[in-house]
Short mmCIF file of C-alpha atoms and ligand atoms in Angstrom, two decimals:
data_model
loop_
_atom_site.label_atom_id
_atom_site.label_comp_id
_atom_site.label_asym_id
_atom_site.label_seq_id
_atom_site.Cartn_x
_atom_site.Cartn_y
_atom_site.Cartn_z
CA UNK A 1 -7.01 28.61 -23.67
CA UNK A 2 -7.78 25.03 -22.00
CA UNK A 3 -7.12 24.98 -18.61
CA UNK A 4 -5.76 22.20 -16.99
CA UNK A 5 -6.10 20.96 -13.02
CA UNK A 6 -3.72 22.86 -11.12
CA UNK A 7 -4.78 20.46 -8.25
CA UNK A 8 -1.76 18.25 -10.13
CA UNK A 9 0.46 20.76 -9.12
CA UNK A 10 0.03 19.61 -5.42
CA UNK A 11 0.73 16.21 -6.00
CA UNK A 12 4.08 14.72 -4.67
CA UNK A 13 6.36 13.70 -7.35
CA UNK A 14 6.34 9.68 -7.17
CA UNK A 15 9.99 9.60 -7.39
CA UNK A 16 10.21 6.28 -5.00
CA UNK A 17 10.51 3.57 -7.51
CA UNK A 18 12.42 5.69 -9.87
CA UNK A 19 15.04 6.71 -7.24
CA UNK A 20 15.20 3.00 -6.17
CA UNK A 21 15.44 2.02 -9.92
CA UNK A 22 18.42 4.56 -10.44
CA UNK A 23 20.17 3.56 -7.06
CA UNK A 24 19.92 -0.37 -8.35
CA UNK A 25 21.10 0.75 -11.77
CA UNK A 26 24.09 2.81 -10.35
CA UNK A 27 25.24 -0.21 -7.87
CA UNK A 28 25.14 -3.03 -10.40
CA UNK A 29 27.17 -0.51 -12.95
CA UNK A 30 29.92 -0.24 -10.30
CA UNK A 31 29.55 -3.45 -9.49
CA UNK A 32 28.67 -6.21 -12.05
CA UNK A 33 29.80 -9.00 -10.23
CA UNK A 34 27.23 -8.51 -7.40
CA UNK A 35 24.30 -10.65 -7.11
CA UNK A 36 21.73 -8.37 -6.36
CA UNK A 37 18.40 -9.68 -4.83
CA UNK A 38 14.87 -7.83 -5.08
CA UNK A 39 12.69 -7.73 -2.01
CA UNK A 40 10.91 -4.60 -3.03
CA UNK A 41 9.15 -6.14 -5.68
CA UNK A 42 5.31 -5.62 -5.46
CA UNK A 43 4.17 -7.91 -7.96
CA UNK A 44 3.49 -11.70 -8.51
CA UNK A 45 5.80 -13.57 -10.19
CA UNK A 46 4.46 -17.63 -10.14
CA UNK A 47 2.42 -17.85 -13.35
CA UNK A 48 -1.37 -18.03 -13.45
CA UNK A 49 -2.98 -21.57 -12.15
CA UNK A 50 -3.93 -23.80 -14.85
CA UNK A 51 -7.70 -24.26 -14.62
CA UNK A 52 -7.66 -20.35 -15.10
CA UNK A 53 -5.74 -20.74 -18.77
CA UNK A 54 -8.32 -23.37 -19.56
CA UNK A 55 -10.60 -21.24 -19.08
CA UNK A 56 -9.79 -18.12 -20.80
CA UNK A 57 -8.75 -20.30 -23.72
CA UNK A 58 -12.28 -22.04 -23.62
CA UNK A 59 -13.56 -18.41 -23.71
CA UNK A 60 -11.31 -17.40 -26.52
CA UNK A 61 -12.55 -20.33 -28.40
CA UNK A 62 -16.10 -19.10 -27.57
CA UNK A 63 -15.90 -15.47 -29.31
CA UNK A 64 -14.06 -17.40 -31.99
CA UNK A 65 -17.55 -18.97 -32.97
CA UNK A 66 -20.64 -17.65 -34.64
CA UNK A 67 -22.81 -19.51 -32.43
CA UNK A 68 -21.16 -18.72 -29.20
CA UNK A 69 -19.98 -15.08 -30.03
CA UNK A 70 -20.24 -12.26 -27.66
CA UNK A 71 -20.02 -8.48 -28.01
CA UNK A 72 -19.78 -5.90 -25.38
CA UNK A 73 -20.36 -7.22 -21.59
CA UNK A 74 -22.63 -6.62 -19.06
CA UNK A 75 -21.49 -3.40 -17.26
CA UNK A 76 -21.44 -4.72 -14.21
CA UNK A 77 -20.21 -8.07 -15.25
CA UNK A 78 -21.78 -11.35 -16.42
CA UNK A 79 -23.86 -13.31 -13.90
CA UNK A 80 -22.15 -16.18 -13.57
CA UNK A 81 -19.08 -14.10 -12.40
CA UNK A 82 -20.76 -11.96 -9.99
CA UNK A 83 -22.20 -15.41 -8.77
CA UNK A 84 -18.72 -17.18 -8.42
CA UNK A 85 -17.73 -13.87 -6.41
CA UNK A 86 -20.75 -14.07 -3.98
CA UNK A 87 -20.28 -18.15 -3.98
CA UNK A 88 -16.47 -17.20 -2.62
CA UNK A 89 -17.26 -14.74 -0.25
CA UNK A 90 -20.22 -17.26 1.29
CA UNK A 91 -17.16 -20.11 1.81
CA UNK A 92 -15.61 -17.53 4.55
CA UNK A 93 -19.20 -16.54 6.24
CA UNK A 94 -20.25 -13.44 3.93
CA UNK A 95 -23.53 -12.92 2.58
CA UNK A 96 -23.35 -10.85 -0.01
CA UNK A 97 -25.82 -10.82 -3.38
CA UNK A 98 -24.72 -11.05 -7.01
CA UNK A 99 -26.40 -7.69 -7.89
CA UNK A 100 -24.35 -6.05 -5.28
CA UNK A 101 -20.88 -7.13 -6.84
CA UNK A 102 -19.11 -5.41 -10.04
CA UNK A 103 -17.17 -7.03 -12.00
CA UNK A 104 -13.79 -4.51 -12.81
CA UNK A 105 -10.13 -4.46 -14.72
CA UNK A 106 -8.79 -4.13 -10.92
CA UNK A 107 -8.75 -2.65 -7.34
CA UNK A 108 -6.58 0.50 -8.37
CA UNK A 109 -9.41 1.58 -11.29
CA UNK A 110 -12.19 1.88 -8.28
CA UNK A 111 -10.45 2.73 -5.96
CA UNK A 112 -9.11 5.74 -8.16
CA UNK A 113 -12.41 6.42 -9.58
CA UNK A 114 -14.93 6.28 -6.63
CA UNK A 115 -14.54 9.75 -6.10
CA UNK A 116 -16.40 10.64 -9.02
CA UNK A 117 -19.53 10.25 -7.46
CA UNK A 118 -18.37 11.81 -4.26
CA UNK A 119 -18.52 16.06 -4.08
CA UNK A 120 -15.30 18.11 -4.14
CA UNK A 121 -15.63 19.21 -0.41
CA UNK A 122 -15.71 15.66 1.64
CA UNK A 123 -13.46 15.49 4.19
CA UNK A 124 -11.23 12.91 3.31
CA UNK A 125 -9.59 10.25 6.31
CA UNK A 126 -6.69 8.64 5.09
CA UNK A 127 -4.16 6.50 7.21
CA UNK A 128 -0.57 7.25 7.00
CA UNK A 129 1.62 5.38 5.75
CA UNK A 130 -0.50 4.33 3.00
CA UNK A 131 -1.01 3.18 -0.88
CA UNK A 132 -0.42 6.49 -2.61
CA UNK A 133 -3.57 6.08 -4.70
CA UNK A 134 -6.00 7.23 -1.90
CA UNK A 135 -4.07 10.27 -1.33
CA UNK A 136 -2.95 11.30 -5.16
CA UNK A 137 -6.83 10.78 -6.45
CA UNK A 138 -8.07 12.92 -3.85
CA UNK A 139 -5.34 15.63 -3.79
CA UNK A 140 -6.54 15.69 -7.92
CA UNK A 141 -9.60 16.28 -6.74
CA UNK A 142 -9.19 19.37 -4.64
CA UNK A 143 -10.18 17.49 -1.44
CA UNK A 144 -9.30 18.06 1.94
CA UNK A 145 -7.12 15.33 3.23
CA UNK A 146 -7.06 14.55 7.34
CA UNK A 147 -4.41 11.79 7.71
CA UNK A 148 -4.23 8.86 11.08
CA UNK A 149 -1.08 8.09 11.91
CA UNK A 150 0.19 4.06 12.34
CA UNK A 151 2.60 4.07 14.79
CA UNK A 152 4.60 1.24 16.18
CA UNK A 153 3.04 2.04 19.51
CA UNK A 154 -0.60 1.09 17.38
CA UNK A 155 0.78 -1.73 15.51
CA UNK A 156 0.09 0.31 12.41
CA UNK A 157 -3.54 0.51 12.70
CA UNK A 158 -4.60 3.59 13.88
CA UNK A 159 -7.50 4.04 15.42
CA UNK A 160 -10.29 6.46 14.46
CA UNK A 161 -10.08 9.60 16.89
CA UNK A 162 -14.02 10.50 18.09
CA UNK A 163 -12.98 14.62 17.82
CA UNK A 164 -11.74 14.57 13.98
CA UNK A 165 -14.67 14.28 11.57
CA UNK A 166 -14.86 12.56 8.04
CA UNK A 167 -16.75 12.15 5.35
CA UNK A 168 -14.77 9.70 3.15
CA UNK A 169 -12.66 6.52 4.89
CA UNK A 170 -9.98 4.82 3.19
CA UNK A 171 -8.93 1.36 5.18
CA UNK A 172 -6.83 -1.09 3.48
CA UNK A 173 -6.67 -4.92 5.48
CA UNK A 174 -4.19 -6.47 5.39
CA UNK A 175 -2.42 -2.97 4.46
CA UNK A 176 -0.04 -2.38 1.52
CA UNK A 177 3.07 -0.68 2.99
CA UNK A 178 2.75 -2.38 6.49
CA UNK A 179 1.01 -5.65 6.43
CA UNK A 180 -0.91 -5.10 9.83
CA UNK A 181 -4.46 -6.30 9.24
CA UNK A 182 -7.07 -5.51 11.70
CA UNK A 183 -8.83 -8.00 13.78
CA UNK A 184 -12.66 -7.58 14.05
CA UNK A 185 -13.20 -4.82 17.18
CA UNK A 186 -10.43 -2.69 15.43
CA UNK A 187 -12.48 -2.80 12.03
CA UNK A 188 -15.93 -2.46 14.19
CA UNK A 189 -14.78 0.80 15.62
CA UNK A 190 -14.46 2.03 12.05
CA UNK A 191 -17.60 0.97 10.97
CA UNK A 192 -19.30 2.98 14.37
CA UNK A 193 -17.47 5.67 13.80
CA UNK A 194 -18.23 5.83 9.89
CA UNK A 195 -22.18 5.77 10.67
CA UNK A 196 -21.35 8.09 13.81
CA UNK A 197 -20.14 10.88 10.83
CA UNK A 198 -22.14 9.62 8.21
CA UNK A 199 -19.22 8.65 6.21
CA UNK A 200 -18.54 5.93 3.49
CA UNK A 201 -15.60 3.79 4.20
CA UNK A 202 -13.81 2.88 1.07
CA UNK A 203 -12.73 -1.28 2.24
CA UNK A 204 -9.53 -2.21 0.38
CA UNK A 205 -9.14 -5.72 0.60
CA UNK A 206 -6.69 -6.71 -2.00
CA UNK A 207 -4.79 -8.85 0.41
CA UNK A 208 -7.39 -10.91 2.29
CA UNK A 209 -6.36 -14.04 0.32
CA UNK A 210 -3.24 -14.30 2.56
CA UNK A 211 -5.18 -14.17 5.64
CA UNK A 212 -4.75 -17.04 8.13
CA UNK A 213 -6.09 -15.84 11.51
CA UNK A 214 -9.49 -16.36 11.79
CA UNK A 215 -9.60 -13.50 14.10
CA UNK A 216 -9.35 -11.17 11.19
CA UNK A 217 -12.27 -10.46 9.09
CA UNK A 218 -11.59 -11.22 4.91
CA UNK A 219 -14.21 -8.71 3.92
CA UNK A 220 -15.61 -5.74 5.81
CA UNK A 221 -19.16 -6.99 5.44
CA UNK A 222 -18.08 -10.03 8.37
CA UNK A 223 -18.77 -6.76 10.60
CA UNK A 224 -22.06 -5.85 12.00
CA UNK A 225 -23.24 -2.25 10.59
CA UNK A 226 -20.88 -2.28 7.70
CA UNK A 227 -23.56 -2.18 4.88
CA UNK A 228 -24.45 1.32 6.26
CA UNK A 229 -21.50 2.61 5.37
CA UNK A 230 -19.01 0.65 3.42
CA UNK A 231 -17.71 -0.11 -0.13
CA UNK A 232 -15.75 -3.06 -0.42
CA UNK A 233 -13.21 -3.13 -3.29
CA UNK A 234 -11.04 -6.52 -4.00
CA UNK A 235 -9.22 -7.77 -7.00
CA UNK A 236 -7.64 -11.05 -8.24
CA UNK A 237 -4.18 -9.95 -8.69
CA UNK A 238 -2.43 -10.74 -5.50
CA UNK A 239 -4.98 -13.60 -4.82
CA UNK A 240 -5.04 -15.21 -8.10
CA UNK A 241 -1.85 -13.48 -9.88
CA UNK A 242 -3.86 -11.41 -12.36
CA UNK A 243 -1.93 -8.97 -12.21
CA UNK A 244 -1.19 -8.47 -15.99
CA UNK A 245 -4.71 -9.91 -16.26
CA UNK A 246 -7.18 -7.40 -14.75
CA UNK A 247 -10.00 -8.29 -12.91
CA UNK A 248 -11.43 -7.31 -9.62
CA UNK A 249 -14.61 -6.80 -8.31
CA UNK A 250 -16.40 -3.83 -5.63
CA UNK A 251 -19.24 -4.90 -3.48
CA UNK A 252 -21.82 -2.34 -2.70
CA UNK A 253 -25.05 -2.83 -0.54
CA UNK A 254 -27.86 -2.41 -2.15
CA UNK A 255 -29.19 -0.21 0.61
CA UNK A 256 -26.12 1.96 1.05
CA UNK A 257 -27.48 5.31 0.96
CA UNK A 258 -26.08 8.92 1.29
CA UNK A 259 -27.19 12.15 0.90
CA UNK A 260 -30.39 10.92 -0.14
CA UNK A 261 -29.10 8.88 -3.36
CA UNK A 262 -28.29 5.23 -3.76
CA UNK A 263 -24.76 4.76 -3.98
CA UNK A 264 -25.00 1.41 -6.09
CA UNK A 265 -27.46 3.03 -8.50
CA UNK A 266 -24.69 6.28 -8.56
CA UNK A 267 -21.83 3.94 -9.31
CA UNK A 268 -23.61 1.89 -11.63
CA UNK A 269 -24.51 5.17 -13.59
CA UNK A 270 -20.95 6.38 -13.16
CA UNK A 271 -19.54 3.17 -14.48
CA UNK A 272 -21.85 2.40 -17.70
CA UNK A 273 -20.77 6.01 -18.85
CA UNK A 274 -17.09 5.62 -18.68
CA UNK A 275 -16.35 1.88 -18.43
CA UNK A 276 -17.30 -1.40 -20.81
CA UNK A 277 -16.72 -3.69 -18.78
CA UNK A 278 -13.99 -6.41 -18.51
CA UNK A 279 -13.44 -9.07 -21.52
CA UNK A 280 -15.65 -12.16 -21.55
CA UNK A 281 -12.13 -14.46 -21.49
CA UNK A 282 -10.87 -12.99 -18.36
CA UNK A 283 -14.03 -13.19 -16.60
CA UNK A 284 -14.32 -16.89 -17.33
CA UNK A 285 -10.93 -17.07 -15.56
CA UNK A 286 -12.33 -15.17 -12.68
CA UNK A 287 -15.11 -18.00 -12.55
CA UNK A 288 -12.38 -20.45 -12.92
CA UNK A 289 -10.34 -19.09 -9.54
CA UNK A 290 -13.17 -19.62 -7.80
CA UNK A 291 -14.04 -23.23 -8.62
CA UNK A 292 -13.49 -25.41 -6.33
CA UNK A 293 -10.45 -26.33 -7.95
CA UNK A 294 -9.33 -23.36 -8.92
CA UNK A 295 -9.22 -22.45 -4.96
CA UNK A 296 -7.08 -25.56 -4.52
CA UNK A 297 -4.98 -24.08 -7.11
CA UNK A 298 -4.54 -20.98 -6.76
CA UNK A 299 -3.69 -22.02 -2.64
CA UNK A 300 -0.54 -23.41 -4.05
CA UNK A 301 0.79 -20.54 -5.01
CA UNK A 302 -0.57 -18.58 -1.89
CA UNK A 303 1.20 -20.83 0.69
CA UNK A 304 4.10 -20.57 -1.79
CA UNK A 305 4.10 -16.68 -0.87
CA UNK A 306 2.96 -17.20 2.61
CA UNK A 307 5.97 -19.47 3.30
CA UNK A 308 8.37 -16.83 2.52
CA UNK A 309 6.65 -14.68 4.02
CA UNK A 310 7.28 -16.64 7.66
CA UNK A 311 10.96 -16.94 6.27
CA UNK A 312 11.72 -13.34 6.45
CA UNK A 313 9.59 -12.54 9.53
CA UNK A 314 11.08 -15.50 11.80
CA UNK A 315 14.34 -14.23 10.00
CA UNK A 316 13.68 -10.56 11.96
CA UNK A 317 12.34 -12.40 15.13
CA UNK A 318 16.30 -13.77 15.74
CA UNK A 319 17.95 -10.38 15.05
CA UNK A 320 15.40 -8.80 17.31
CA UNK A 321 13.88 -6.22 14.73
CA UNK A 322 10.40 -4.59 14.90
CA UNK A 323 8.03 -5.75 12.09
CA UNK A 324 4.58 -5.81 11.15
CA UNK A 325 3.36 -8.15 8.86
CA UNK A 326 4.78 -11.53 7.90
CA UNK A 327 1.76 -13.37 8.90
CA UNK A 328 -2.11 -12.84 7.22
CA UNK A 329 -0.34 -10.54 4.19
CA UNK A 330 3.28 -10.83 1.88
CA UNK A 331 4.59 -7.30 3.23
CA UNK A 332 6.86 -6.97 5.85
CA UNK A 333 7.10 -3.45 7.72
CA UNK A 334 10.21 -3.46 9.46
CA UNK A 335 12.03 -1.04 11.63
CA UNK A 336 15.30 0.34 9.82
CA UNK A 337 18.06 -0.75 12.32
CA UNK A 338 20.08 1.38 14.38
CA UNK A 339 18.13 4.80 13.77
CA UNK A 340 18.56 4.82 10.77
CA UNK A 341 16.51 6.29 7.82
CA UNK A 342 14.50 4.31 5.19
CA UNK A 343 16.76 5.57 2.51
CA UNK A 344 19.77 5.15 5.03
CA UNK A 345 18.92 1.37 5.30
CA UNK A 346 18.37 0.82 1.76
CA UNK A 347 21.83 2.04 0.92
CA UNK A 348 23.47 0.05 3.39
CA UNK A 349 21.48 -2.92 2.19
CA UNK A 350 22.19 -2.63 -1.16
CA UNK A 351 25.98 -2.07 -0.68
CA UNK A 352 26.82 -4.25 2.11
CA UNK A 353 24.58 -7.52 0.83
CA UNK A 354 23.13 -6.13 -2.70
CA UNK A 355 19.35 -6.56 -0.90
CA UNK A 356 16.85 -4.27 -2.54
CA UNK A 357 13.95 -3.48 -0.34
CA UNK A 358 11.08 -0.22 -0.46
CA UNK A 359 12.07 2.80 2.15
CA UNK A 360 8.99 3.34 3.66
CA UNK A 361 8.94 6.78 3.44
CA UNK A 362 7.58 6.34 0.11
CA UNK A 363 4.18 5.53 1.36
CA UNK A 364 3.81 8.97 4.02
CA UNK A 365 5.55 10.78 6.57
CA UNK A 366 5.09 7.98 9.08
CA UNK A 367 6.93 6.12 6.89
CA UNK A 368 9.92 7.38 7.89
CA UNK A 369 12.68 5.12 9.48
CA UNK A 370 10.42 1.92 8.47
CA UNK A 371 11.16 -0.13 5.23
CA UNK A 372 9.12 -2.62 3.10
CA UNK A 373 10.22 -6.05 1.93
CA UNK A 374 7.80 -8.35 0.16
CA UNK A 375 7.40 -12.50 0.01
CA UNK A 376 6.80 -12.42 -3.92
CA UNK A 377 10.40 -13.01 -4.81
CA UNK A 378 11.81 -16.71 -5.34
CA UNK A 379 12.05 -19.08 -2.23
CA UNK A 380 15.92 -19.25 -3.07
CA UNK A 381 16.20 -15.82 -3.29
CA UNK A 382 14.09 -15.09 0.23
CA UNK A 383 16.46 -17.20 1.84
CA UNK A 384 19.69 -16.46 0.56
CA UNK A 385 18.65 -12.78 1.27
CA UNK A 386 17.84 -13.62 4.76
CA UNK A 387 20.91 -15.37 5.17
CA UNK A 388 22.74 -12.01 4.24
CA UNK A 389 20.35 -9.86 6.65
CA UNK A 390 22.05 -12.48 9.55
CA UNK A 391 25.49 -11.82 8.57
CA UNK A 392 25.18 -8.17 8.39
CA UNK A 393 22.55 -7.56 11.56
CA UNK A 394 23.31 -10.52 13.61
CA UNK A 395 24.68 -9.47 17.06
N1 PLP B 401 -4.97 -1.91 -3.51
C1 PLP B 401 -3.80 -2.12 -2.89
C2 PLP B 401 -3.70 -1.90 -1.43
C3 PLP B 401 -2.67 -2.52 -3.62
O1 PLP B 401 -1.51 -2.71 -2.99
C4 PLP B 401 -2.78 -2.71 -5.01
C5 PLP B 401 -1.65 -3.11 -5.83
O2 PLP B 401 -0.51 -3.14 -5.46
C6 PLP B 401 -4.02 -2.45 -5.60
C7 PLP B 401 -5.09 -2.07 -4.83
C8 PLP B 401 -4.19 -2.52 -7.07
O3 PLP B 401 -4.54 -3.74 -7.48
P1 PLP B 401 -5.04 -4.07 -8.95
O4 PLP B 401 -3.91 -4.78 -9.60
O5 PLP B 401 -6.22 -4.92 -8.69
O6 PLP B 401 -5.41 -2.80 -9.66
#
C-alpha cells in the first residue's frame, strides 16, 4: 500500500480565509444593500507598470522568431537578470554577485522548498505570529518547531533568546502579519546569534520595497556577518505587482557553508532537479523593473500603497489604538479594541461598518486579540473605511 506523510496530519487546518470568505458571504446575503469594503486583502491590485508589458511583449515577440528563439532557461536564471538584481541591490549599498542570485517563480516556492536540502532533525526557530508557510513546510517535514513570541511589549520583533538553540531561522522584514521591520542592531543580533548556533537564517524580504527609514536594512546582507549564515529570499510581487506573474529571486553567498557542504552548490543541485526555471518573457520584465525607469515606475504605484498606508495608521493614531506597521511595509497590526478577540473585532467590523479586515490569530497564537488590515485596497475605499473606523471607535 503507498503510504502517505502522516506529518500532514499535524498541520492546522487553514480555515482563516475560508471562515472570513463564509462570514463576508453570509453578511452581504443578509444584507445586499451594504457596501462592504476589503482591508484584508493581501494582494496587489494597480496593474503592472508599463515598461514591464513592453518588455514581456518584446520577449514574446523574441520566442516568436527563428532567429531569436529560446528553449529551456538557465536554471538559475539568465545573466542579464541576475545582473539587473545585483545592479538593484548595489543602488541601496549591497554588494552582492550575479552568480550568487537565482532567478525563481516567487518567494513562497523557496521559501517552501529550502528545506529540502536541510535534514529532518534541525531545530527549527520560527517567530510567532508569522506567514504560515515557515511553519506548515516544516511541520510536513517532521521538524521540530521552537517558536519567539512578538509581543506588543517587543514591538513585534522578538528578540533571539541566548539559552534556546536553533538550527534553522526564519525572519521576515518588514513582516507579513505585523508590519514591524527591524532596524539594523535588531537584525545584527540575529545574525550573531545564527553564527553563535551555527544556524542558517532563512531572510524573507518580500516587503523591503516599501521601506522608507534608512535605519532599516532592505536586504540582510547590509549587516556585517550575514554571509555566514544567511539566505536571502525576495520576489517582485509586492514590489513590482507580479503577483499573477511569478518571479523572485534568493541570494546565497557563495561561501555559505554548513556541515561541510556548500549551500549554493546544494541548492543549485536541488533546483536543476526539480525546477526549469522561470519563462524568458517574465524575466525580461524582471530586467525591465529594474531599469532605471522601470524603478521610477514601479515607485508610482509603491507611494500609491504607501500613502494609504499613512491613511490608516494616522487614522489609528487619533482613536488612540496600538499598531505596528503603517510606515516601511502595507500591513497594519493593530490592537482589537476594547479586549476584544480578533474574530470578536472582525464581526463587529463587518456588521457595524461592513469593514473586512484579517483576525490575527490566523497567523499564531500571539496573534490573538491583534488584527491585520492592508494598504492594497483603493485610495477611496482606504478612506471611506477609515472614515467608518472614526464613527464607530471615536471617543
Ligand atoms: N513571503 C511573504 C512574507 C509573503 O507575505 C508572501 C506573500 O504574501 C510571500 C513570501 C510570497 O510571495 P510570492 O508571491 O513571491 O510567492
Amino acid at each position: 500500500m503507498a503510504k502517505v506523510n502522516t506529518n500532514f496530519d499535524n498541520l492546522v487546518p487553514s480555515y482563516l480565509f475560508a471562515e472570513i470568505a463564509k462570514r463576508v458571504t453570509d453578511f452581504t446575503k443578509e444584507n445586499p444593500d451594504k457596501p462592504v469594503i476589503r482591508l484584508g486583502i493581501g494582494d496587489v491590485t494597480l496593474p503592472l507598470a508599463p515598461i514591464v508589458i513592453d518588455a514581456m511583449k518584446k520577449g514574446c515577440d523574441e520566442l516568436g522568431n527563428k532567429e531569436t528563439f529560446k528553449g529551456y532557461p538557465d536554471y538559475e536564471g539568465y545573466l542579464f537578470a541576475r545582473e539587473a538584481v545585483a545592479n538593484y541591490y548595489k543602488s541601496f549599498g549591497v554588494e552582492v554577485d550575479a552568480d550568487e542570485i537565482l532567478i525563481n517563480d516567487g518567494a513562497k516556492s523557496d521559501a517552501g522548498n529550502i528545506t529540502d536540502i536541510f535534514s529532518q532533525d534541525n531545530i527549527v526557530l520560527v517567530p510567532d505570529p508569522v506567514y504560515p508557510v515557515y511553519v506548515d513546510t516544516n511541520i510536513m517535514g517532521g521538524r521540530k518547531i521552537v517558536y519567539v513570541n512578538g509581543t506588543e511589549e517587543n514591538g513585534f520583533n522578538p528578540e533571539p533568546d541566548s539559552s534556546v538553540h536553533a538550527d534553522l531561522i526564519y525572519l521576515c522584514s518588514p513582516n507579513n502579519p505585523t508590519g514591524a521591520a527591524m532596524n539594523k542592531s535588531q537584525l545584527k543580533a540575529w545574525v550573531d546569534y545564527a553564527i553563535a548556533n551555527n544556524a542558517i537564517i532563512f531572510y524573507d524580504s518580500a516587503y523591503e520595497a516599501f521601506i522608507e527609514d534608512p535605519d532599516i536594512p532592505r536586504s540582510i546582507f547590509a549587516i556585517e556577518g550575514a554571509r555566514k549564515c544567511a539566505i536571502e529570499m525576495c520576489s517582485l510581487s509586492k514590489t513590482a505587482g507580479f503577483t499573477g506573474t511569478r518571479c523572485g529571486y534568493t541570494v546565497i553567498p557563495k561561501e555559505l557553508e554548513m556541515d561541510g557542504k556548500n549551500i549554493y552548490k546544494l541548492w543549485y543541485r536541488r533546483q536543476s532537479t526539480k525546477f526549469n526555471g522561470v519563462s524568458y518573457p517574465v524575466q525580461c520584465g524582471l530586467a525591465a523593473v529594474f531599469s532605471e525607469e522601470g524603478l521610477k515606475q514601479i515607485q508610482e504605484n509603491l507611494s500609491y500603497y504607501k500613502e494609504n498606508a499613512k491613511i490608516i495608521a494616522k487614522t489609528l493614531d487619533e482613536l488612540g489604538i496600538s499598531y505596528t506597521g503603517g510606515i516601511n511595509s502595507p500591513y497594519i497590526w493593530l490592537k482589537c479594541p476594547n479586549g476584544m478577540g480578533s474574530w470578536e473585532f472582525f464581526d463587529y467590523l463587518l456588521n457595524n461598518v461592513y469593514v473586512v479586515g484579517t483576525p490575527g490569530e490566523g497567523f499564531g497564537e500571539m496573534g490573538k486579540g491583534w488584527f491585520r488590515l492592508t494598504a492594497f485596497g483603493s485610495r477611496e475605499n482606504t478612506i471611506e473605511a477609515m472614515e467608518r473606523f472614526k464613527k464607530l471607535l471615536g471617543k
